[in-house]
Amino acid sequence: MASFIERHEHQLEIVPPYSIIQCRRADIIEKNGVEVGKTYHRHTRAPGEDVSDYCEELQAVAAALWTPEVIAAYEASKVASTT
């Protein structure tokens, strides 16, 4: 009997100057240990956003990079771009 397994791989990229995190997730389907399908999903997270529902790697990177100063600078840049 064939068994299917789904696994995820993540690739993180940091975009300066505000340390925006881009995440590419690969959803990989394996049948009896052989990859039979793969799809990709991308999303970005900006300083101060809730990342509690994302992979541990993304959470750790956000915690390390998103200092209160970085979050404040990012928020100030959003205000400046709308005026």
Short mmCIF file of N, CA and C in Angstrom, two decimals:
data_model
loop_
_atom_site.label_atom_id
_atom_site.label_comp_id
_atom_site.label_asym_id
_atom_site.label_seq_id
_atom_site.Cartn_x
_atom_site.Cartn_y
_atom_site.Cartn_z
N MET A 1 0.84 -1.17 0.00
CA MET A 1 0.00 0.00 0.00
C MET A 1 0.89 1.24 0.00
N ALA A 2 0.60 2.16 -0.89
CA ALA A 2 1.39 3.39 -1.01
C ALA A 2 1.06 4.35 0.12
N SER A 3 2.09 4.97 0.64
CA SER A 3 1.84 5.98 1.67
C SER A 3 2.34 7.33 1.17
N PHE A 4 1.57 8.36 1.44
CA PHE A 4 1.93 9.71 1.05
C PHE A 4 2.35 10.49 2.28
N ILE A 5 3.39 11.28 2.11
CA ILE A 5 3.90 12.14 3.18
C ILE A 5 4.03 13.55 2.62
N GLU A 6 3.59 14.52 3.40
CA GLU A 6 3.78 15.92 3.01
C GLU A 6 4.81 16.53 3.96
N ARG A 7 5.78 17.21 3.39
CA ARG A 7 6.76 17.91 4.22
C ARG A 7 6.95 19.32 3.67
N HIS A 8 7.48 20.17 4.51
CA HIS A 8 7.66 21.58 4.14
C HIS A 8 9.13 21.96 4.28
N GLU A 9 9.59 22.76 3.35
CA GLU A 9 10.92 23.35 3.44
C GLU A 9 10.74 24.86 3.33
N HIS A 10 11.55 25.60 4.08
CA HIS A 10 11.45 27.06 4.08
C HIS A 10 12.77 27.68 3.66
N GLN A 11 12.66 28.76 2.88
CA GLN A 11 13.81 29.56 2.52
C GLN A 11 13.49 30.99 2.92
N LEU A 12 14.32 31.59 3.76
CA LEU A 12 14.09 32.94 4.23
C LEU A 12 15.08 33.90 3.60
N GLU A 13 14.59 35.10 3.25
CA GLU A 13 15.44 36.17 2.74
C GLU A 13 15.12 37.43 3.53
N ILE A 14 16.13 38.20 3.85
CA ILE A 14 15.95 39.44 4.60
C ILE A 14 16.17 40.61 3.64
N VAL A 15 15.20 41.52 3.61
CA VAL A 15 15.26 42.66 2.70
C VAL A 15 15.54 43.93 3.50
N PRO A 16 16.70 44.56 3.25
CA PRO A 16 17.02 45.80 3.96
C PRO A 16 16.19 46.95 3.39
N PRO A 17 16.08 48.08 4.01
CA PRO A 17 16.77 48.46 5.24
C PRO A 17 15.98 48.13 6.51
N TYR A 18 14.75 47.63 6.37
CA TYR A 18 13.90 47.42 7.56
C TYR A 18 13.76 45.95 7.95
N SER A 19 14.57 45.09 7.38
CA SER A 19 14.56 43.66 7.72
C SER A 19 13.21 43.00 7.47
N ILE A 20 12.62 43.32 6.33
CA ILE A 20 11.40 42.63 5.91
C ILE A 20 11.80 41.20 5.58
N ILE A 21 11.00 40.24 6.04
CA ILE A 21 11.33 38.83 5.84
C ILE A 21 10.45 38.27 4.73
N GLN A 22 11.11 37.73 3.69
CA GLN A 22 10.41 37.00 2.64
C GLN A 22 10.59 35.52 2.92
N CYS A 23 9.51 34.79 2.83
CA CYS A 23 9.57 33.35 3.09
C CYS A 23 9.02 32.60 1.89
N ARG A 24 9.81 31.66 1.39
CA ARG A 24 9.32 30.75 0.35
C ARG A 24 9.16 29.38 1.00
N ARG A 25 7.94 28.88 0.96
CA ARG A 25 7.66 27.55 1.51
C ARG A 25 7.42 26.58 0.36
N ALA A 26 8.09 25.46 0.41
CA ALA A 26 7.86 24.40 -0.57
C ALA A 26 7.06 23.31 0.12
N ASP A 27 5.93 22.97 -0.46
CA ASP A 27 5.12 21.84 0.02
C ASP A 27 5.47 20.65 -0.88
N ILE A 28 6.07 19.64 -0.30
CA ILE A 28 6.57 18.51 -1.06
C ILE A 28 5.77 17.26 -0.70
N ILE A 29 5.27 16.59 -1.73
CA ILE A 29 4.51 15.35 -1.54
C ILE A 29 5.41 14.19 -1.96
N GLU A 30 5.53 13.23 -1.06
CA GLU A 30 6.32 12.03 -1.35
C GLU A 30 5.43 10.79 -1.29
N LYS A 31 5.69 9.88 -2.18
CA LYS A 31 4.99 8.59 -2.20
C LYS A 31 6.06 7.51 -2.07
N ASN A 32 6.00 6.76 -0.99
CA ASN A 32 6.98 5.71 -0.73
C ASN A 32 8.42 6.24 -0.79
N GLY A 33 8.62 7.44 -0.26
CA GLY A 33 9.96 8.02 -0.20
C GLY A 33 10.43 8.72 -1.46
N VAL A 34 9.59 8.78 -2.49
CA VAL A 34 9.96 9.43 -3.75
C VAL A 34 9.09 10.67 -3.94
N GLU A 35 9.75 11.80 -4.24
CA GLU A 35 9.00 13.04 -4.46
C GLU A 35 8.13 12.91 -5.71
N VAL A 36 6.83 13.18 -5.55
CA VAL A 36 5.89 13.09 -6.68
C VAL A 36 5.24 14.44 -6.99
N GLY A 37 5.46 15.44 -6.15
CA GLY A 37 4.89 16.74 -6.42
C GLY A 37 5.46 17.80 -5.50
N LYS A 38 5.44 19.04 -6.00
CA LYS A 38 5.95 20.15 -5.20
C LYS A 38 5.25 21.44 -5.63
N THR A 39 4.84 22.24 -4.66
CA THR A 39 4.29 23.56 -4.95
C THR A 39 5.00 24.57 -4.06
N TYR A 40 5.03 25.80 -4.52
CA TYR A 40 5.69 26.87 -3.77
C TYR A 40 4.68 27.94 -3.38
N HIS A 41 4.91 28.54 -2.23
CA HIS A 41 4.11 29.66 -1.75
C HIS A 41 5.08 30.70 -1.21
N ARG A 42 4.81 31.96 -1.48
CA ARG A 42 5.65 33.04 -0.96
C ARG A 42 4.80 34.01 -0.16
N HIS A 43 5.41 34.56 0.88
CA HIS A 43 4.77 35.63 1.63
C HIS A 43 5.85 36.48 2.28
N THR A 44 5.48 37.69 2.64
CA THR A 44 6.41 38.59 3.32
C THR A 44 5.81 39.00 4.65
N ARG A 45 6.68 39.32 5.57
CA ARG A 45 6.28 39.83 6.88
C ARG A 45 7.15 41.04 7.19
N ALA A 46 6.50 42.09 7.65
CA ALA A 46 7.18 43.35 7.94
C ALA A 46 7.37 43.50 9.45
N PRO A 47 8.33 44.31 9.84
CA PRO A 47 8.60 44.51 11.28
C PRO A 47 7.34 44.88 12.05
N GLY A 48 7.14 44.18 13.16
CA GLY A 48 6.01 44.43 14.03
C GLY A 48 4.80 43.54 13.77
N GLU A 49 4.79 42.82 12.65
CA GLU A 49 3.66 41.94 12.35
C GLU A 49 3.73 40.68 13.22
N ASP A 50 2.56 40.10 13.45
CA ASP A 50 2.48 38.86 14.21
C ASP A 50 2.96 37.71 13.34
N VAL A 51 3.96 36.97 13.82
CA VAL A 51 4.50 35.84 13.08
C VAL A 51 4.32 34.53 13.85
N SER A 52 3.46 34.53 14.84
CA SER A 52 3.29 33.36 15.71
C SER A 52 2.75 32.14 14.98
N ASP A 53 2.11 32.32 13.83
CA ASP A 53 1.56 31.18 13.08
C ASP A 53 2.53 30.63 12.04
N TYR A 54 3.75 31.16 11.99
CA TYR A 54 4.71 30.76 10.97
C TYR A 54 5.78 29.85 11.55
N CYS A 55 6.64 29.33 10.69
CA CYS A 55 7.65 28.37 11.11
C CYS A 55 8.58 28.96 12.18
N GLU A 56 9.17 28.07 12.95
CA GLU A 56 10.05 28.49 14.05
C GLU A 56 11.23 29.31 13.55
N GLU A 57 11.75 28.99 12.36
CA GLU A 57 12.88 29.72 11.81
C GLU A 57 12.51 31.19 11.57
N LEU A 58 11.33 31.42 10.99
CA LEU A 58 10.89 32.79 10.73
C LEU A 58 10.68 33.53 12.05
N GLN A 59 10.09 32.88 13.02
CA GLN A 59 9.88 33.51 14.32
C GLN A 59 11.20 33.91 14.96
N ALA A 60 12.20 33.04 14.88
CA ALA A 60 13.50 33.32 15.48
C ALA A 60 14.19 34.49 14.79
N VAL A 61 14.11 34.53 13.47
CA VAL A 61 14.73 35.63 12.71
C VAL A 61 14.04 36.95 13.05
N ALA A 62 12.71 36.94 13.09
CA ALA A 62 11.97 38.16 13.43
C ALA A 62 12.34 38.64 14.83
N ALA A 63 12.42 37.73 15.78
CA ALA A 63 12.76 38.11 17.15
C ALA A 63 14.15 38.72 17.23
N ALA A 64 15.07 38.22 16.42
CA ALA A 64 16.44 38.71 16.45
C ALA A 64 16.59 40.06 15.74
N LEU A 65 15.87 40.26 14.65
CA LEU A 65 16.08 41.46 13.82
C LEU A 65 15.13 42.61 14.14
N TRP A 66 13.93 42.30 14.55
CA TRP A 66 12.92 43.35 14.72
C TRP A 66 12.99 43.96 16.11
N THR A 67 14.00 44.77 16.31
CA THR A 67 14.14 45.50 17.56
C THR A 67 13.10 46.62 17.59
N PRO A 68 12.85 47.20 18.76
CA PRO A 68 11.92 48.33 18.81
C PRO A 68 12.35 49.48 17.88
N GLU A 69 13.65 49.68 17.72
CA GLU A 69 14.15 50.74 16.83
C GLU A 69 13.83 50.44 15.37
N VAL A 70 13.98 49.19 14.96
CA VAL A 70 13.69 48.80 13.58
C VAL A 70 12.20 48.95 13.31
N ILE A 71 11.38 48.52 14.25
CA ILE A 71 9.92 48.63 14.09
C ILE A 71 9.51 50.10 13.99
N ALA A 72 10.07 50.94 14.83
CA ALA A 72 9.75 52.37 14.80
C ALA A 72 10.18 53.00 13.48
N ALA A 73 11.35 52.64 12.99
CA ALA A 73 11.84 53.19 11.72
C ALA A 73 10.94 52.74 10.56
N TYR A 74 10.51 51.49 10.59
CA TYR A 74 9.63 50.98 9.55
C TYR A 74 8.29 51.71 9.58
N GLU A 75 7.71 51.87 10.78
CA GLU A 75 6.44 52.58 10.90
C GLU A 75 6.58 54.03 10.42
N ALA A 76 7.69 54.67 10.75
CA ALA A 76 7.93 56.06 10.30
C ALA A 76 8.04 56.12 8.79
N SER A 77 8.64 55.11 8.17
CA SER A 77 8.76 55.11 6.71
C SER A 77 7.40 54.96 6.04
N LYS A 78 6.49 54.23 6.65
CA LYS A 78 5.14 54.08 6.10
C LYS A 78 4.40 55.41 6.18
N VAL A 79 4.53 56.12 7.27
CA VAL A 79 3.88 57.41 7.43
C VAL A 79 4.44 58.40 6.42
N ALA A 80 5.76 58.40 6.25
CA ALA A 80 6.41 59.33 5.33
C ALA A 80 5.99 59.06 3.89
N SER A 81 5.78 57.80 3.53
CA SER A 81 5.42 57.49 2.15
C SER A 81 3.96 57.80 1.82
N THR A 82 3.11 57.95 2.83
CA THR A 82 1.70 58.26 2.58
C THR A 82 1.43 59.77 2.56
N THR A 83 2.40 60.55 3.00
CA THR A 83 2.18 62.01 3.01
C THR A 83 2.82 62.68 1.83
#
